[in-house]
N, CA, C and O of each residue as an XYZ file, in Angstrom:
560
protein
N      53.005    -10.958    205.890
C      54.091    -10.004    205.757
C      53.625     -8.854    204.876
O      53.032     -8.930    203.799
N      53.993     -7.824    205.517
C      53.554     -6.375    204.215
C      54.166     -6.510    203.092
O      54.821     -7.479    202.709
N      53.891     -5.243    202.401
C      54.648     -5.619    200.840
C      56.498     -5.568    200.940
O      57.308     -6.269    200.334
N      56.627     -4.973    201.476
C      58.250     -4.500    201.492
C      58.818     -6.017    201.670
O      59.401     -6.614    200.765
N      58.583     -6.521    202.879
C      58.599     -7.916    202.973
C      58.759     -9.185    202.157
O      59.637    -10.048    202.122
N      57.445     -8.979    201.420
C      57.387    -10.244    200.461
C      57.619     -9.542    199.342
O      57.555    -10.381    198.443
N      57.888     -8.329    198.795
C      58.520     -8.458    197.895
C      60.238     -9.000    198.029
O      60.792     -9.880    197.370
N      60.822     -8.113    199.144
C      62.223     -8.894    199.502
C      61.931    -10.311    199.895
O      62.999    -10.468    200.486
N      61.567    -11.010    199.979
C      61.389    -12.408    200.080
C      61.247    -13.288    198.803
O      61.645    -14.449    198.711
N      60.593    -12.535    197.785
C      60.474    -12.880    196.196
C      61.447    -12.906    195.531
O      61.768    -13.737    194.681
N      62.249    -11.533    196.050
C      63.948    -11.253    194.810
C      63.218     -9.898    193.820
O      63.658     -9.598    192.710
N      62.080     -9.218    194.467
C      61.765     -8.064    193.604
C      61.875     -6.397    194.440
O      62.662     -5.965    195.282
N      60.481     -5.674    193.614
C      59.899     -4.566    194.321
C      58.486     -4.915    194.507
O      57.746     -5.691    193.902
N      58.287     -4.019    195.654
C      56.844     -3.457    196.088
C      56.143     -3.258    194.709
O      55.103     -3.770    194.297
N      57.033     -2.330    194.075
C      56.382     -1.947    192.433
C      56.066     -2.907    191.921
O      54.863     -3.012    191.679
N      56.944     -3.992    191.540
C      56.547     -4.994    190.719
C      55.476     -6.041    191.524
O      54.919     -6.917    190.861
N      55.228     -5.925    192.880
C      54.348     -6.867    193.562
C      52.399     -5.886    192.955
O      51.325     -6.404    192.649
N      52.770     -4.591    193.029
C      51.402     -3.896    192.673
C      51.079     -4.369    190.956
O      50.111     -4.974    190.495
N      52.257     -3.843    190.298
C      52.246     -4.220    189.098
C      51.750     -6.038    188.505
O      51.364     -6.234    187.352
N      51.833     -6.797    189.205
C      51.593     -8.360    189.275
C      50.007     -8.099    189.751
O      49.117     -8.467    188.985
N      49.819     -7.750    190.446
C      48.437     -7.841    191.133
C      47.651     -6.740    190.078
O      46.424     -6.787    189.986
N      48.390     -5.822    189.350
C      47.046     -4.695    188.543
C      47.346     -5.829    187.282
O      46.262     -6.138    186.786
N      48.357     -6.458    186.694
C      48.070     -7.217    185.406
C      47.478     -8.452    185.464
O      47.440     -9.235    184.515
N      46.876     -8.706    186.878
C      46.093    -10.001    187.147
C      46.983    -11.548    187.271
O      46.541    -12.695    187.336
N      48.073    -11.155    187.272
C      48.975    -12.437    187.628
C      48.859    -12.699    189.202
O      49.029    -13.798    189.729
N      48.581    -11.658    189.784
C      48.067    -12.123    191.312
C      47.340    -11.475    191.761
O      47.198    -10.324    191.349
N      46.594    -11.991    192.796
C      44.949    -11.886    193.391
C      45.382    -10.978    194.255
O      46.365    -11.237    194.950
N      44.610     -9.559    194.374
C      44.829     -9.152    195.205
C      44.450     -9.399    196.562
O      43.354     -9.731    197.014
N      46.075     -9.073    197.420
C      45.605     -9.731    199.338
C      45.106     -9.102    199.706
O      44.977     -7.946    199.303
N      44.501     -9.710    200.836
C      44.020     -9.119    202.229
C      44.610     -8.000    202.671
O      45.838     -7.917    202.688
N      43.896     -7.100    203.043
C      45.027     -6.124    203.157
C      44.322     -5.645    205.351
O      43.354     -5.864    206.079
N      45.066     -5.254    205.372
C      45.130     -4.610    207.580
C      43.979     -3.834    207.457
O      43.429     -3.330    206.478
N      43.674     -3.843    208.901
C      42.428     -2.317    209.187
C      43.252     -1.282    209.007
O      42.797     -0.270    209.540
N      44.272     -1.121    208.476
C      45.035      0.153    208.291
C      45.123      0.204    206.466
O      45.484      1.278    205.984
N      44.831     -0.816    205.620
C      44.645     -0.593    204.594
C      46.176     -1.194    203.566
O      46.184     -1.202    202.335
N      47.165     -1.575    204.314
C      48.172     -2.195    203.762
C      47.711     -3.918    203.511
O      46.855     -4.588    204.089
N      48.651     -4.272    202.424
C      48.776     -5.423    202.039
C      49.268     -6.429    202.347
O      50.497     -6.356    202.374
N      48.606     -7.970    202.763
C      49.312     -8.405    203.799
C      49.591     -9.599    202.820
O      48.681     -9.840    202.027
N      51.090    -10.640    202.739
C      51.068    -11.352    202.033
C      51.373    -12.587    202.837
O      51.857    -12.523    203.967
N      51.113    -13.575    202.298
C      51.896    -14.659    202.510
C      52.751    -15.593    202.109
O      53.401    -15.143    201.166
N      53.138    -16.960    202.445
C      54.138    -17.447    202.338
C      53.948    -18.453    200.388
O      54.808    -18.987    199.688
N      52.428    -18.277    200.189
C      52.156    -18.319    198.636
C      51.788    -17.646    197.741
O      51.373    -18.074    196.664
N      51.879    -16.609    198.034
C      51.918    -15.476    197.252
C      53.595    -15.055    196.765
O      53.883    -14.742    195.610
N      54.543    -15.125    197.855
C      55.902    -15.093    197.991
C      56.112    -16.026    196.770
O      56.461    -15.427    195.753
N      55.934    -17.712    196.633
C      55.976    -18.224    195.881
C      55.726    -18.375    194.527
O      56.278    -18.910    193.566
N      53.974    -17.260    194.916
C      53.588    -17.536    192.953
C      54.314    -16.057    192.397
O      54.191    -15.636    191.247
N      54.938    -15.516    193.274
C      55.974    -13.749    192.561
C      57.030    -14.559    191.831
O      57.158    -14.463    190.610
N      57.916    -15.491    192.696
C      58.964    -16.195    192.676
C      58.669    -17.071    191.137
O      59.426    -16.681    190.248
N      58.129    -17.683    190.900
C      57.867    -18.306    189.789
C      57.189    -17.001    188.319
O      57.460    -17.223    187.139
N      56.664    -16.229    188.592
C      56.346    -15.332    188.095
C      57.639    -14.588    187.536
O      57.694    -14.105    186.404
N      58.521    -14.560    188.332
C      59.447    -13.971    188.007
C      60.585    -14.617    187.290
O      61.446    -14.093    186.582
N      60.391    -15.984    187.655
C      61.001    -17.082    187.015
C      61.036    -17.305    185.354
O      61.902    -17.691    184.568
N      59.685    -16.875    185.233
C      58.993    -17.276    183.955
C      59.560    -15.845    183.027
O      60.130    -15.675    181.950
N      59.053    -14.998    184.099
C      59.595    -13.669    183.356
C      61.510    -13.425    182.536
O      61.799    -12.911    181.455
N      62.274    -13.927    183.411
C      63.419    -14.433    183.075
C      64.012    -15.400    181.863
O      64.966    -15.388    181.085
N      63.165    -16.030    182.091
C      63.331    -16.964    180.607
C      62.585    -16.220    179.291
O      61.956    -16.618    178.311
N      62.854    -15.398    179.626
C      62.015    -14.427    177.995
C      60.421    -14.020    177.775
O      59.807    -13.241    177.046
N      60.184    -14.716    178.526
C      58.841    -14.538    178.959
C      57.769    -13.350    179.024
O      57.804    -12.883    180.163
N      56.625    -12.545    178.053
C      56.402    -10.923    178.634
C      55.380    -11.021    179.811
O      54.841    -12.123    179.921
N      55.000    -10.000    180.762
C      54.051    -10.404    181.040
C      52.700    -10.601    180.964
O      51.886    -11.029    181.782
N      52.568    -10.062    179.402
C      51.429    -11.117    178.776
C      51.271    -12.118    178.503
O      50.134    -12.565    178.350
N      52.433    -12.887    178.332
C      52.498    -14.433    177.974
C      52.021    -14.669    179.306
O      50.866    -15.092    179.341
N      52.683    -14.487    180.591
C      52.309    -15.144    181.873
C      50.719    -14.587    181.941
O      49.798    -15.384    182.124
N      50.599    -13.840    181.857
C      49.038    -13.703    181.995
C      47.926    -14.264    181.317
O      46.821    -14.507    181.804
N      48.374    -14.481    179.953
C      47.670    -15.884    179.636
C      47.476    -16.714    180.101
O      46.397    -17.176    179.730
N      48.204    -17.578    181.187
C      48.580    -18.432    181.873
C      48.070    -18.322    183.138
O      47.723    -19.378    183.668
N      47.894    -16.964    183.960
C      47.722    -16.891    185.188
C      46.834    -18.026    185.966
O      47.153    -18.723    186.929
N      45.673    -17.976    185.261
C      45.069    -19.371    186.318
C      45.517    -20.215    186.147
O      44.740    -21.073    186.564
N      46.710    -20.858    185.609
C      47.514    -22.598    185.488
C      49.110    -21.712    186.597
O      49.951    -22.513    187.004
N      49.244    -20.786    186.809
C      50.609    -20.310    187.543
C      50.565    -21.664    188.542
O      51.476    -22.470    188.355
N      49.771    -21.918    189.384
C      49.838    -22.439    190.498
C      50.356    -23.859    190.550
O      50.538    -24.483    191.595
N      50.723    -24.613    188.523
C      51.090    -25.562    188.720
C      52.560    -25.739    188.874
O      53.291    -26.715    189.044
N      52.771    -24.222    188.734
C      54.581    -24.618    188.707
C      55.161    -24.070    190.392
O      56.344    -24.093    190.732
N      54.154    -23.662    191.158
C      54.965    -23.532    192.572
C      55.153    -24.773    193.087
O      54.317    -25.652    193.296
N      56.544    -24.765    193.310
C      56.835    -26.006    194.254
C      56.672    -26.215    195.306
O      56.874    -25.397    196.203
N      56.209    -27.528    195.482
C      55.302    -27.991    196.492
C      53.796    -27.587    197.175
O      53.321    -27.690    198.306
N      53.306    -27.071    195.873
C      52.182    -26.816    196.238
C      51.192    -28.031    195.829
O      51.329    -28.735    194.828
N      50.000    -28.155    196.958
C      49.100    -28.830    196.536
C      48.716    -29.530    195.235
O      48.369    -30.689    195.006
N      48.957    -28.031    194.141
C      48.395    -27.940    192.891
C      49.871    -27.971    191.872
O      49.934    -27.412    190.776
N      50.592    -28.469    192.280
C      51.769    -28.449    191.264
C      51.669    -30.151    191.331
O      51.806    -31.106    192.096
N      51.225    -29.675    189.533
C      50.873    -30.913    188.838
C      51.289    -30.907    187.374
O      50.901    -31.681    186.498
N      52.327    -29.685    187.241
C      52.907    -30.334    185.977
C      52.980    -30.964    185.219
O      52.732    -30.923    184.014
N      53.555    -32.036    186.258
C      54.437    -32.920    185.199
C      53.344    -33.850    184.535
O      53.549    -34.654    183.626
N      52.360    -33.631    185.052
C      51.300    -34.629    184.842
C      50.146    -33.890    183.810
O      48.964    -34.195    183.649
N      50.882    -32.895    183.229
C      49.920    -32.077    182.529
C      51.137    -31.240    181.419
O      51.484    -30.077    181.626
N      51.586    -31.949    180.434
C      53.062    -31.818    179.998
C      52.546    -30.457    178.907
O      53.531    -29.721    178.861
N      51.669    -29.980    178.224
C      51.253    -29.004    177.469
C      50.486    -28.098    178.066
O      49.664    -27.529    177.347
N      50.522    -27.888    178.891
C      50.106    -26.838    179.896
C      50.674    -25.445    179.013
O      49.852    -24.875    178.294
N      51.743    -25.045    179.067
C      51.988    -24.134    178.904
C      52.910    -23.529    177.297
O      53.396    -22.468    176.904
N      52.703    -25.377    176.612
C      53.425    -24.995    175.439
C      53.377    -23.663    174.121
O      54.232    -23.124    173.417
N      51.770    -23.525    174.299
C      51.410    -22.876    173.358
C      51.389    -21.131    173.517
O      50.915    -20.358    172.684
N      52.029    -20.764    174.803
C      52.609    -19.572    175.557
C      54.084    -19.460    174.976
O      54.477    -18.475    174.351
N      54.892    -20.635    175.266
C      56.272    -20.880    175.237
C      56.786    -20.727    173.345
O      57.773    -20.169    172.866
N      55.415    -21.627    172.513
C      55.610    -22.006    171.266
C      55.247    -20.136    170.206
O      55.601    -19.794    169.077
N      54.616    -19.563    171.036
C      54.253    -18.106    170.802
C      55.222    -17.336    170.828
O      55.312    -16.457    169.970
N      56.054    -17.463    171.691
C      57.325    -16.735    172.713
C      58.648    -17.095    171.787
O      59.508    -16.232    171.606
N      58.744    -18.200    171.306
C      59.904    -18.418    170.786
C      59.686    -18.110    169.474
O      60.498    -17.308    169.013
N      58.892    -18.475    168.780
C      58.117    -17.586    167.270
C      58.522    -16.030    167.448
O      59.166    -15.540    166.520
N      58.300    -15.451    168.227
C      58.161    -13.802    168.469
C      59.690    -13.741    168.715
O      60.060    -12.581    168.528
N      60.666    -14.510    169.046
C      62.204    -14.455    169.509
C      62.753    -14.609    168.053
O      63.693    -13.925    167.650
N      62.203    -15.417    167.389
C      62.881    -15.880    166.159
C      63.104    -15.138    165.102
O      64.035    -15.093    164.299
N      61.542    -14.226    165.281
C      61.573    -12.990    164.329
C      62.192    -12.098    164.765
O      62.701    -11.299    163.979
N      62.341    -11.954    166.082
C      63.269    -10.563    166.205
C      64.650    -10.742    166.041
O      65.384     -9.761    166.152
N      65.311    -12.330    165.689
C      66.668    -12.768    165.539
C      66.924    -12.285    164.274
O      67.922    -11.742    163.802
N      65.679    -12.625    163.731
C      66.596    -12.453    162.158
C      65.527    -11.229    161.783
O      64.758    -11.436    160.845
N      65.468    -10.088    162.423
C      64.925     -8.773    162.143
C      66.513     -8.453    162.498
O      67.169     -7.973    161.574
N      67.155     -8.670    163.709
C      68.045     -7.997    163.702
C      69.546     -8.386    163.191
O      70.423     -7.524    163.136
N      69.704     -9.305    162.941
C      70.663    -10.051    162.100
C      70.478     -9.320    160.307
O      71.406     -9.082    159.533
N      69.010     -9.109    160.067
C      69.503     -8.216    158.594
C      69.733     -6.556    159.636
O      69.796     -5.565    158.909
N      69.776     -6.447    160.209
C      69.598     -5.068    160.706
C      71.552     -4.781    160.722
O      72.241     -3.851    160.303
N      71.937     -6.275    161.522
C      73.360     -6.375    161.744
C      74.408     -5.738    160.625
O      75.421     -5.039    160.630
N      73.133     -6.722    159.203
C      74.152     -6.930    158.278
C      74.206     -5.743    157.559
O      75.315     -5.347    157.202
N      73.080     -5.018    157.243
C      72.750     -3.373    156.552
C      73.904     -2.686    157.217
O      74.873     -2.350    156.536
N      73.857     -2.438    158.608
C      75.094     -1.786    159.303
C      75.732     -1.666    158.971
O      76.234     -0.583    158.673
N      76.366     -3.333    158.711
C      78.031     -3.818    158.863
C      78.239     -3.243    156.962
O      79.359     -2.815    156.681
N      77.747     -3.256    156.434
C      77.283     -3.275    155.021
C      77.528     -1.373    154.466
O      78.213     -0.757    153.650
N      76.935     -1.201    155.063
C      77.082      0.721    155.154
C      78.236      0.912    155.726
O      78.877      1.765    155.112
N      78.933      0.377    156.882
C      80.435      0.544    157.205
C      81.462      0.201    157.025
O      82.507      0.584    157.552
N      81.171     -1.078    155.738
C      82.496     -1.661    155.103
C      82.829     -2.514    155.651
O      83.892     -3.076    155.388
N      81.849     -2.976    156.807
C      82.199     -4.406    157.289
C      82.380     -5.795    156.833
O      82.235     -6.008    155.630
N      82.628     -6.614    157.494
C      82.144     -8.130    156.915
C      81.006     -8.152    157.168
O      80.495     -7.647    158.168
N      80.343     -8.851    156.135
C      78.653     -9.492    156.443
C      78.936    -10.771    157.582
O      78.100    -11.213    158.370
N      80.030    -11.117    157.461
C      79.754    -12.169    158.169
C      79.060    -12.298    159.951
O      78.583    -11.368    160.601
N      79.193    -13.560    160.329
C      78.614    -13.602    161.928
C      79.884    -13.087    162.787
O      81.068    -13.423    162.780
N      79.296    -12.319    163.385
C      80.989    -12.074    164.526
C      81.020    -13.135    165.397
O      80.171    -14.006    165.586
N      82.531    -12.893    166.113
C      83.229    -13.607    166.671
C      82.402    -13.089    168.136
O      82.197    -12.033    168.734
N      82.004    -14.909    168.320
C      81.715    -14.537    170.015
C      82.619    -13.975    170.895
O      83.760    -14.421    170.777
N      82.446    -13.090    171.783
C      83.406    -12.283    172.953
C      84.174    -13.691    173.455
O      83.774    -14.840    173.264
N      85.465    -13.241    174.195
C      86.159    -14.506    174.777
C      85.754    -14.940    175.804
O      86.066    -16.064    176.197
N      84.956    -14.122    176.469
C      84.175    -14.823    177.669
C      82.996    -15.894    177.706
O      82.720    -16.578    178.691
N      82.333    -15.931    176.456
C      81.873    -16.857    175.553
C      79.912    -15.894    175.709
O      78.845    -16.329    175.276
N      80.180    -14.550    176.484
C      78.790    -14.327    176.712
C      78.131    -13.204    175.308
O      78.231    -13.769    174.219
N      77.617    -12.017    175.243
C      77.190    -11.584    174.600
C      77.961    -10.225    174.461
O      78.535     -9.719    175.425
N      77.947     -9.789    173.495
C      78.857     -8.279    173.177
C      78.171     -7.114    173.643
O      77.050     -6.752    173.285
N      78.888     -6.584    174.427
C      78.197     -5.155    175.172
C      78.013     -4.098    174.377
O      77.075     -3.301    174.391
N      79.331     -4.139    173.402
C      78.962     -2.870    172.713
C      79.807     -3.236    170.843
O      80.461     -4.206    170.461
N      79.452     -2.187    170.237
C      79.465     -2.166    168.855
C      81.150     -2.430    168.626
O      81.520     -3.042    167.624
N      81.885     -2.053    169.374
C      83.162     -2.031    169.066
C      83.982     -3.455    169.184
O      85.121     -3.710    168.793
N      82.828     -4.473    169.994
C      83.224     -5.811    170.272
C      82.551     -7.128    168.647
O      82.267     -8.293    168.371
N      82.617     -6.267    168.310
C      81.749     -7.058    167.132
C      82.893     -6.755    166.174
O      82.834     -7.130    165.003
């Protein structure tokens, strides 16, 4: 399938299928005697997980650390062997959440200086009633 294709088959863009292939998270395909890119039905898969990973907080340098182990998390592939290889990817994940932690409480004093300069409470605000995250300053 060309790119338009398997990127709609992934849940992305064309952009982000070039962008995956120039940061080395995927090999570049075969491409036609006309010079387009031809993909297939595992390549579709390792975007899909790529993108997976990317979602959970993930940059795509962390996944690129990783790129030659990607292939253990497509499902049903040959090479998805996970579970049988349980630290595979901890020390990506254990990096990732370190780098989350500091930016929690970078911005939690950031919160409180604010709230602090505007006569606020220091305290933690009240989660939104929808139970998700506050869109804007006035919900805090």
């Amino acid at each position: 399938m060309r790119i338009g294709e398997a990127a709609a088959a992934a849940g992305t863009t064309p952009r982000a299928l070039r962008l995956y292939e120039a940061r080395g998270l995927l090999d570049p395909p075969p491409r036609t005697s006309s010079g387009q890119r031809e993909y297939g039905a595992a390549e579709v898969a390792r975007v899909r997980v790529i993108r997976g990973l990317l979602a959970l907080g993930l940059t795509l340098e962390d996944v690129r650390r990783r790129a030659h182990r990607l292939d253990l998390l497509v499902p049903d592939s040959p090479s998805a062997s996970c579970g049988s290889r349980p630290g595979e990817f901890s020390d990506v994940v254990a990096d990732r959440v370190a780098a989350l932690d500091a930016e929690i409480t970078r911005l939690t004093r950031l919160r409180q200086g604010l709230a602090t300069a505007a006569g606020l409470p220091r305290g933690e605000p009240d989660p939104p009633p929808d139970g998700g995250t506050p869109t804007s300053a006035a919900e805090y």
